[in-house]
PDB file of C-alpha atoms in Angstrom:
ATOM      1  CA  MET A   9       0.000   0.000   0.000  1.00  0.00           C
ATOM      2  CA  THR A  10       1.355   3.383  -0.963  1.00  0.00           C
ATOM      3  CA  PHE A  11       1.191   6.548   1.126  1.00  0.00           C
ATOM      4  CA  ILE A  12      -1.452   8.039  -1.199  1.00  0.00           C
ATOM      5  CA  GLU A  13      -3.608   4.911  -0.850  1.00  0.00           C
ATOM      6  CA  ALA A  14      -3.294   5.133   2.937  1.00  0.00           C
ATOM      7  CA  VAL A  15      -4.406   8.773   2.816  1.00  0.00           C
ATOM      8  CA  ILE A  16      -7.380   7.891   0.601  1.00  0.00           C
ATOM      9  CA  LEU A  17      -8.390   5.077   2.939  1.00  0.00           C
ATOM     10  CA  GLY A  18      -7.971   7.391   5.931  1.00  0.00           C
ATOM     11  CA  LEU A  19     -10.312   9.905   4.301  1.00  0.00           C
ATOM     12  CA  VAL A  20     -12.824   7.147   3.554  1.00  0.00           C
ATOM     13  CA  GLN A  21     -12.652   6.070   7.205  1.00  0.00           C
ATOM     14  CA  GLY A  22     -13.138   9.596   8.495  1.00  0.00           C
ATOM     15  CA  LEU A  23     -16.003  10.408   6.146  1.00  0.00           C
ATOM     16  CA  THR A  24     -17.918   7.157   6.675  1.00  0.00           C
ATOM     17  CA  GLU A  25     -17.363   6.405  10.372  1.00  0.00           C
ATOM     18  CA  PHE A  26     -20.452   8.186  11.639  1.00  0.00           C
ATOM     19  CA  LEU A  27     -22.765   6.930   8.912  1.00  0.00           C
ATOM     20  CA  PRO A  28     -25.100   4.138  10.005  1.00  0.00           C
ATOM     21  CA  ILE A  29     -23.225   1.693   7.780  1.00  0.00           C
ATOM     22  CA  SER A  30     -19.853   0.058   8.280  1.00  0.00           C
ATOM     23  CA  SER A  31     -16.809   2.247   7.701  1.00  0.00           C
ATOM     24  CA  SER A  32     -14.704  -0.921   7.939  1.00  0.00           C
ATOM     25  CA  ALA A  33     -16.637  -2.352   5.005  1.00  0.00           C
ATOM     26  CA  HIS A  34     -15.967   0.832   3.063  1.00  0.00           C
ATOM     27  CA  LEU A  35     -12.239   0.464   3.679  1.00  0.00           C
ATOM     28  CA  ARG A  36     -12.314  -3.145   2.553  1.00  0.00           C
ATOM     29  CA  ILE A  37     -14.274  -2.407  -0.620  1.00  0.00           C
ATOM     30  CA  VAL A  38     -12.450   0.832  -1.568  1.00  0.00           C
ATOM     31  CA  GLY A  39      -9.133  -0.993  -1.061  1.00  0.00           C
ATOM     32  CA  GLU A  40     -10.061  -3.261  -3.974  1.00  0.00           C
ATOM     33  CA  PHE A  41     -10.532  -0.244  -6.294  1.00  0.00           C
ATOM     34  CA  LEU A  42      -7.172   1.337  -5.512  1.00  0.00           C
ATOM     35  CA  PRO A  43      -4.160   0.632  -7.775  1.00  0.00           C
ATOM     36  CA  SER A  44      -2.766  -2.062  -5.454  1.00  0.00           C
ATOM     37  CA  ALA A  45      -6.230  -3.732  -5.370  1.00  0.00           C
ATOM     38  CA  THR A  46      -5.591  -5.302  -1.987  1.00  0.00           C
ATOM     39  CA  ASP A  47      -7.275  -5.603   1.366  1.00  0.00           C
ATOM     40  CA  PRO A  48      -5.864  -2.924   3.681  1.00  0.00           C
ATOM     41  CA  GLY A  49      -6.115  -5.498   6.481  1.00  0.00           C
ATOM     42  CA  ALA A  50      -7.740  -5.652   9.879  1.00  0.00           C
ATOM     43  CA  THR A  51      -4.754  -3.984  11.546  1.00  0.00           C
ATOM     44  CA  PHE A  52      -4.829  -0.974   9.204  1.00  0.00           C
ATOM     45  CA  THR A  53      -8.591  -0.717   9.676  1.00  0.00           C
ATOM     46  CA  ALA A  54      -8.220  -0.789  13.461  1.00  0.00           C
ATOM     47  CA  ILE A  55      -5.482   1.842  13.371  1.00  0.00           C
ATOM     48  CA  THR A  56      -7.565   4.205  11.221  1.00  0.00           C
ATOM     49  CA  GLN A  57     -10.343   3.940  13.788  1.00  0.00           C
ATOM     50  CA  ILE A  58      -8.078   5.274  16.544  1.00  0.00           C
ATOM     51  CA  GLY A  59      -8.771   8.828  15.337  1.00  0.00           C
ATOM     52  CA  THR A  60     -12.488   8.199  15.540  1.00  0.00           C
ATOM     53  CA  GLU A  61     -12.151   6.757  19.029  1.00  0.00           C
ATOM     54  CA  LEU A  62     -10.081   9.753  20.091  1.00  0.00           C
ATOM     55  CA  ALA A  63     -12.770  12.119  18.792  1.00  0.00           C
ATOM     56  CA  VAL A  64     -15.452  10.216  20.724  1.00  0.00           C
ATOM     57  CA  VAL A  65     -13.371  10.271  23.922  1.00  0.00           C
ATOM     58  CA  ILE A  66     -12.761  14.023  23.584  1.00  0.00           C
ATOM     59  CA  TYR A  67     -16.437  14.725  22.908  1.00  0.00           C
ATOM     60  CA  PHE A  68     -17.689  12.611  25.829  1.00  0.00           C
ATOM     61  CA  TRP A  69     -14.757  13.358  28.171  1.00  0.00           C
ATOM     62  CA  LYS A  70     -16.872  14.941  30.931  1.00  0.00           C
ATOM     63  CA  ASP A  71     -19.333  12.044  30.872  1.00  0.00           C
ATOM     64  CA  ILE A  72     -16.534   9.462  30.890  1.00  0.00           C
ATOM     65  CA  VAL A  73     -14.803  11.111  33.855  1.00  0.00           C
ATOM     66  CA  ARG A  74     -18.115  11.394  35.748  1.00  0.00           C
ATOM     67  CA  ILE A  75     -19.000   7.727  35.196  1.00  0.00           C
ATOM     68  CA  ILE A  76     -15.524   6.452  36.130  1.00  0.00           C
ATOM     69  CA  SER A  77     -15.229   8.656  39.209  1.00  0.00           C
ATOM     70  CA  LYS A  78     -18.678   7.703  40.503  1.00  0.00           C
ATOM     71  CA  TRP A  79     -18.022   4.023  39.830  1.00  0.00           C
ATOM     72  CA  PHE A  80     -14.761   4.127  41.825  1.00  0.00           C
ATOM     73  CA  ARG A  81     -16.209   6.337  44.580  1.00  0.00           C
ATOM     74  CA  HIS A  82     -19.046   3.842  44.974  1.00  0.00           C
ATOM     75  CA  PHE A  83     -16.495   1.210  46.031  1.00  0.00           C
ATOM     76  CA  PHE A  84     -13.741   3.167  47.728  1.00  0.00           C
ATOM     77  CA  VAL A  85     -15.428   6.070  49.527  1.00  0.00           C
ATOM     78  CA  GLY A  86     -17.698   3.760  51.418  1.00  0.00           C
ATOM     79  CA  ARG A  87     -21.245   2.660  51.198  1.00  0.00           C
ATOM     80  CA  GLY A  88     -24.240   4.146  52.849  1.00  0.00           C
ATOM     81  CA  ALA A  89     -25.616   7.619  53.266  1.00  0.00           C
ATOM     82  CA  HIS A  90     -23.620   8.265  56.469  1.00  0.00           C
ATOM     83  CA  ARG A  91     -20.294   8.456  54.605  1.00  0.00           C
ATOM     84  CA  ARG A  92     -19.512  11.805  53.057  1.00  0.00           C
ATOM     85  CA  GLY A  93     -19.182  11.548  49.282  1.00  0.00           C
ATOM     86  CA  ALA A  94     -20.584   8.023  49.141  1.00  0.00           C
ATOM     87  CA  ILE A  95     -22.317   7.097  45.908  1.00  0.00           C
ATOM     88  CA  PRO A  96     -25.507   5.063  46.378  1.00  0.00           C
ATOM     89  CA  LYS A  97     -25.822   1.655  44.763  1.00  0.00           C
ATOM     90  CA  GLY A  98     -28.697   2.774  42.534  1.00  0.00           C
ATOM     91  CA  ASP A  99     -26.842   5.716  41.006  1.00  0.00           C
ATOM     92  CA  PRO A 100     -27.317   5.714  37.204  1.00  0.00           C
ATOM     93  CA  ASP A 101     -23.625   6.376  36.552  1.00  0.00           C
ATOM     94  CA  VAL A 102     -22.544   3.440  38.728  1.00  0.00           C
ATOM     95  CA  ARG A 103     -25.010   1.234  36.871  1.00  0.00           C
ATOM     96  CA  LEU A 104     -23.776   2.537  33.508  1.00  0.00           C
ATOM     97  CA  GLY A 105     -20.191   1.792  34.558  1.00  0.00           C
ATOM     98  CA  TRP A 106     -21.164  -1.818  35.249  1.00  0.00           C
ATOM     99  CA  LEU A 107     -23.057  -2.077  31.957  1.00  0.00           C
ATOM    100  CA  ILE A 108     -20.025  -0.802  30.032  1.00  0.00           C
ATOM    101  CA  ILE A 109     -17.808  -3.386  31.750  1.00  0.00           C
ATOM    102  CA  LEU A 110     -20.280  -6.200  31.090  1.00  0.00           C
ATOM    103  CA  GLY A 111     -20.810  -5.082  27.493  1.00  0.00           C
ATOM    104  CA  THR A 112     -17.073  -5.061  26.858  1.00  0.00           C
ATOM    105  CA  ILE A 113     -16.461  -8.642  27.998  1.00  0.00           C
ATOM    106  CA  PRO A 114     -18.110 -10.405  24.987  1.00  0.00           C
ATOM    107  CA  ILE A 115     -16.230  -8.374  22.354  1.00  0.00           C
ATOM    108  CA  VAL A 116     -12.923  -8.929  24.167  1.00  0.00           C
ATOM    109  CA  LEU A 117     -13.537 -12.685  24.198  1.00  0.00           C
ATOM    110  CA  VAL A 118     -14.643 -12.802  20.556  1.00  0.00           C
ATOM    111  CA  GLY A 119     -11.717 -10.609  19.504  1.00  0.00           C
ATOM    112  CA  TYR A 120      -9.237 -12.802  21.336  1.00  0.00           C
ATOM    113  CA  PHE A 121     -10.540 -16.211  20.313  1.00  0.00           C
ATOM    114  CA  ALA A 122     -11.593 -15.328  16.741  1.00  0.00           C
ATOM    115  CA  GLN A 123      -8.690 -13.067  15.764  1.00  0.00           C
ATOM    116  CA  GLU A 124      -7.484 -15.448  13.048  1.00  0.00           C
ATOM    117  CA  TYR A 125     -10.956 -15.486  11.436  1.00  0.00           C
ATOM    118  CA  ILE A 126     -11.252 -11.709  11.806  1.00  0.00           C
ATOM    119  CA  ARG A 127      -7.994 -11.223   9.918  1.00  0.00           C
ATOM    120  CA  THR A 128      -8.731 -13.769   7.189  1.00  0.00           C
ATOM    121  CA  ALA A 129     -12.149 -15.306   6.533  1.00  0.00           C
ATOM    122  CA  PHE A 130     -14.273 -12.436   7.865  1.00  0.00           C
ATOM    123  CA  ARG A 131     -12.489  -9.993   5.525  1.00  0.00           C
ATOM    124  CA  SER A 132     -13.827 -11.817   2.476  1.00  0.00           C
ATOM    125  CA  LEU A 133     -15.593  -9.390   0.138  1.00  0.00           C
ATOM    126  CA  TRP A 134     -18.580 -11.743   0.094  1.00  0.00           C
ATOM    127  CA  ILE A 135     -18.982 -11.606   3.860  1.00  0.00           C
ATOM    128  CA  VAL A 136     -18.323  -7.857   3.993  1.00  0.00           C
ATOM    129  CA  SER A 137     -20.856  -7.089   1.267  1.00  0.00           C
ATOM    130  CA  LEU A 138     -23.520  -9.448   2.658  1.00  0.00           C
ATOM    131  CA  SER A 139     -23.194  -8.159   6.215  1.00  0.00           C
ATOM    132  CA  SER A 140     -23.200  -4.531   5.016  1.00  0.00           C
ATOM    133  CA  ARG A 141     -26.286  -5.261   2.904  1.00  0.00           C
ATOM    134  CA  ALA A 142     -28.031  -6.854   5.903  1.00  0.00           C
ATOM    135  CA  ALA A 143     -27.157  -3.842   8.072  1.00  0.00           C
ATOM    136  CA  VAL A 144     -28.595  -1.404   5.519  1.00  0.00           C
ATOM    137  CA  ALA A 145     -31.771  -3.487   5.150  1.00  0.00           C
ATOM    138  CA  SER A 146     -32.490  -3.493   8.890  1.00  0.00           C
TER     139      SER A 146
END
């Protein structure tokens, strides 16, 4: 992959990330139309998404800090209304912190155990186009 192709794919990633269709699929498909006509790869795709993740973290920074601090204060400041600064068990941010942790576990497990398939079989243009088509239809 040349530098110009990487720039083009980076632009495709940036312009399609927030559309309700897969930006990863766009990278895979556009990669086939570039002069090298190759798959940019799962690693390149993941790296191009770092900018998107950084933008999301910056945008939601205050919310992220609030959720993390309340989650930790719930455990380490003490429990119960008698402790100053204690966060009650039913606090929405504490609950959201738990939901984020629980929601992260499945993708970590799938990513770890299926990484070979993610880098090879799941990057097939047939699978990418069919799954993108199914996402658009729903």
